[in-house]
Amino acid sequence: MSANPSLRSLLSSSSLPANEARILLAYVLEKHYQLPRSALLSRDDMTLNDLAQTEWQSIEQRRLNGEPVAYILGKKGFHNIELSVAPGVLIPRPETELLVEIALGEIAKLNKPVKILDLGTGSGAIALAVASASPESSLLATDQSEVALAIAMQNAKSLKLTDRVQFAHGSWYQAIPEDSAFDIILSNPPYIADQDPHLAQGDLRFEPVSALTDKASGLTCLEEIIFGADQYLKPGGLIAVEHGFDQAKAVVALMTKAGLKDPKIHLDLAGHSRVSSARKSN
Ligand code: GLN
């Protein structure tokens, strides 16, 4: 007879928040027993074998040490897709779904095949979510990190989107041919300022620093992306960028300075000014 505790007592004695303990124990059950999450309730008397018990303890400890749940599970849901994630890529955030929605709205308006550029794609989240939701779209997704591109390409393959999502390696527009022209440019660049204390807190401590901060004011990557947009947008084309909740005014000023028209600030679900967009003149 196993001396290991039941699922019920593992959950009740864990120092993790209850929802995280359930997610992580469900992962162990799935991996070692191919059981669905509902087994946490329907089989709550069950005890883990020694191997699974040891894995639970190690996973619980990793989370207690602050490692993000998404890195432990190796995956994260985003918009209508699931992405593989690992320490080389930023974990996709729900607020970034706003960029996807803006792109889908624009695609619906254009009502024709649409070419989209996703600068700094990380796990591929934005490009792949748009491609998955819109068969009308073809995307080029860039990253300066080879590790990120490998993960993004793997995600494209798993989601069977490799025919409409291409990848290119390099920093911002340096990754793409100079004569490219897009209907939409999207980006969630590193926008946290160098000295921001959040960089030393929570999940951010485990994420690639180059995906989070420009190591300066927080606006330098946004500036480069905004100033290059005119060259790479078709007439009337749309650029939409994610930024910090307190950067909207500065980002709109950059867009105006870059000669872009029709600047708009978009709110995320928490009511924060999270994305700004503008257009190239017709
Ligand atoms: N939204 C992320 C955060 O605040 C930052 C991502 C980014 O810099 N693009 O945790």
PDB file of N, CA, C and O and ligand atoms in Angstrom, residues 90-91 93 95-96 188-192 198 204 207 211-213 242-244 274, ligand 1:
ATOM      1  N   LEU A  90       8.848  35.497 -23.922  1.00  0.00           N
ATOM      2  CA  LEU A  90       7.873  36.123 -23.030  1.00  0.00           C
ATOM      3  C   LEU A  90       6.618  35.251 -22.975  1.00  0.00           C
ATOM      4  O   LEU A  90       6.216  34.690 -23.999  1.00  0.00           O
ATOM      5  N   ILE A  91       6.017  35.151 -21.817  1.00  0.00           N
ATOM      6  CA  ILE A  91       4.751  34.426 -21.689  1.00  0.00           C
ATOM      7  C   ILE A  91       3.634  35.339 -22.221  1.00  0.00           C
ATOM      8  O   ILE A  91       3.504  36.476 -21.769  1.00  0.00           O
ATOM      9  N   ARG A  93       0.468  37.479 -22.707  1.00  0.00           N
ATOM     10  CA  ARG A  93      -0.426  38.055 -21.697  1.00  0.00           C
ATOM     11  C   ARG A  93      -1.820  38.258 -22.285  1.00  0.00           C
ATOM     12  O   ARG A  93      -1.930  38.600 -23.474  1.00  0.00           O
ATOM     13  N   GLU A  95      -3.693  40.787 -22.035  1.00  0.00           N
ATOM     14  CA  GLU A  95      -3.903  42.140 -22.572  1.00  0.00           C
ATOM     15  C   GLU A  95      -3.416  42.267 -24.019  1.00  0.00           C
ATOM     16  O   GLU A  95      -3.886  43.117 -24.770  1.00  0.00           O
ATOM     17  N   THR A  96      -2.497  41.389 -24.422  1.00  0.00           N
ATOM     18  CA  THR A  96      -1.974  41.437 -25.789  1.00  0.00           C
ATOM     19  C   THR A  96      -3.012  40.939 -26.806  1.00  0.00           C
ATOM     20  O   THR A  96      -2.902  41.196 -28.003  1.00  0.00           O
ATOM     21  N   ASN A 188       4.387  43.937 -30.025  1.00  0.00           N
ATOM     22  CA  ASN A 188       4.411  44.067 -28.566  1.00  0.00           C
ATOM     23  C   ASN A 188       5.885  44.069 -28.155  1.00  0.00           C
ATOM     24  O   ASN A 188       6.434  43.044 -27.803  1.00  0.00           O
ATOM     25  N   PRO A 189       6.534  45.225 -28.272  1.00  0.00           N
ATOM     26  CA  PRO A 189       7.983  45.275 -28.043  1.00  0.00           C
ATOM     27  C   PRO A 189       8.310  45.398 -26.551  1.00  0.00           C
ATOM     28  O   PRO A 189       7.404  45.589 -25.734  1.00  0.00           O
ATOM     29  N   PRO A 190       9.593  45.277 -26.192  1.00  0.00           N
ATOM     30  CA  PRO A 190       9.956  45.551 -24.796  1.00  0.00           C
ATOM     31  C   PRO A 190       9.737  47.028 -24.492  1.00  0.00           C
ATOM     32  O   PRO A 190      10.320  47.880 -25.152  1.00  0.00           O
ATOM     33  N   TYR A 191       8.875  47.322 -23.523  1.00  0.00           N
ATOM     34  CA  TYR A 191       8.555  48.731 -23.245  1.00  0.00           C
ATOM     35  C   TYR A 191       8.689  49.107 -21.771  1.00  0.00           C
ATOM     36  O   TYR A 191       8.304  50.191 -21.357  1.00  0.00           O
ATOM     37  N   ILE A 192       9.212  48.192 -20.981  1.00  0.00           N
ATOM     38  CA  ILE A 192       9.404  48.523 -19.564  1.00  0.00           C
ATOM     39  C   ILE A 192      10.723  49.289 -19.421  1.00  0.00           C
ATOM     40  O   ILE A 192      11.732  48.905 -20.015  1.00  0.00           O
ATOM     41  N   HIS A 198       9.285  46.509 -11.304  1.00  0.00           N
ATOM     42  CA  HIS A 198       8.541  45.288 -11.675  1.00  0.00           C
ATOM     43  C   HIS A 198       9.450  44.221 -12.285  1.00  0.00           C
ATOM     44  O   HIS A 198       9.142  43.036 -12.239  1.00  0.00           O
ATOM     45  N   LEU A 204       8.199  38.118 -14.125  1.00  0.00           N
ATOM     46  CA  LEU A 204       9.157  38.850 -14.961  1.00  0.00           C
ATOM     47  C   LEU A 204      10.605  38.459 -14.668  1.00  0.00           C
ATOM     48  O   LEU A 204      11.458  38.505 -15.555  1.00  0.00           O
ATOM     49  N   GLU A 207      11.597  35.749 -17.069  1.00  0.00           N
ATOM     50  CA  GLU A 207      11.389  35.929 -18.515  1.00  0.00           C
ATOM     51  C   GLU A 207      12.603  36.607 -19.149  1.00  0.00           C
ATOM     52  O   GLU A 207      13.391  37.253 -18.467  1.00  0.00           O
ATOM     53  N   ALA A 211      13.033  40.810 -23.865  1.00  0.00           N
ATOM     54  CA  ALA A 211      11.640  40.894 -24.310  1.00  0.00           C
ATOM     55  C   ALA A 211      10.838  41.869 -23.454  1.00  0.00           C
ATOM     56  O   ALA A 211       9.703  42.194 -23.778  1.00  0.00           O
ATOM     57  N   LEU A 212      11.437  42.306 -22.339  1.00  0.00           N
ATOM     58  CA  LEU A 212      10.695  43.129 -21.387  1.00  0.00           C
ATOM     59  C   LEU A 212      11.116  44.593 -21.411  1.00  0.00           C
ATOM     60  O   LEU A 212      10.284  45.489 -21.383  1.00  0.00           O
ATOM     61  N   THR A 213      12.442  44.838 -21.425  1.00  0.00           N
ATOM     62  CA  THR A 213      12.919  46.213 -21.306  1.00  0.00           C
ATOM     63  C   THR A 213      13.898  46.548 -22.427  1.00  0.00           C
ATOM     64  O   THR A 213      14.664  45.686 -22.871  1.00  0.00           O
ATOM     65  N   GLU A 242       1.576  47.637 -28.730  1.00  0.00           N
ATOM     66  CA  GLU A 242       1.294  47.577 -27.296  1.00  0.00           C
ATOM     67  C   GLU A 242       2.319  48.429 -26.555  1.00  0.00           C
ATOM     68  O   GLU A 242       3.462  48.580 -26.994  1.00  0.00           O
ATOM     69  N   HIS A 243       1.882  48.990 -25.406  1.00  0.00           N
ATOM     70  CA  HIS A 243       2.799  49.793 -24.586  1.00  0.00           C
ATOM     71  C   HIS A 243       2.334  49.761 -23.143  1.00  0.00           C
ATOM     72  O   HIS A 243       1.267  49.207 -22.822  1.00  0.00           O
ATOM     73  N   GLY A 244       3.112  50.382 -22.258  1.00  0.00           N
ATOM     74  CA  GLY A 244       2.755  50.436 -20.845  1.00  0.00           C
ATOM     75  C   GLY A 244       1.528  51.309 -20.621  1.00  0.00           C
ATOM     76  O   GLY A 244       1.219  52.181 -21.445  1.00  0.00           O
ATOM     77  N   ARG A 274      -3.580  50.525 -23.421  1.00  0.00           N
ATOM     78  CA  ARG A 274      -2.578  49.450 -23.600  1.00  0.00           C
ATOM     79  C   ARG A 274      -2.020  49.397 -25.009  1.00  0.00           C
ATOM     80  O   ARG A 274      -0.914  48.914 -25.231  1.00  0.00           O
TER      81      ARG A 274
HETATM   82  N1  GLN B   1       3.038  43.304 -20.546  1.00  0.00           N
HETATM   83  C1  GLN B   1       4.282  42.860 -19.980  1.00  0.00           C
HETATM   84  C2  GLN B   1       4.282  43.131 -18.502  1.00  0.00           C
HETATM   85  O1  GLN B   1       4.016  44.218 -18.067  1.00  0.00           O
HETATM   86  C3  GLN B   1       5.452  43.556 -20.628  1.00  0.00           C
HETATM   87  C4  GLN B   1       5.669  43.063 -21.991  1.00  0.00           C
HETATM   88  C5  GLN B   1       6.496  43.982 -22.812  1.00  0.00           C
HETATM   89  O2  GLN B   1       7.389  44.697 -22.342  1.00  0.00           O
HETATM   90  N2  GLN B   1       6.202  43.989 -24.034  1.00  0.00           N
HETATM   91  O3  GLN B   1       4.517  42.227 -17.733  1.00  0.00           O
END
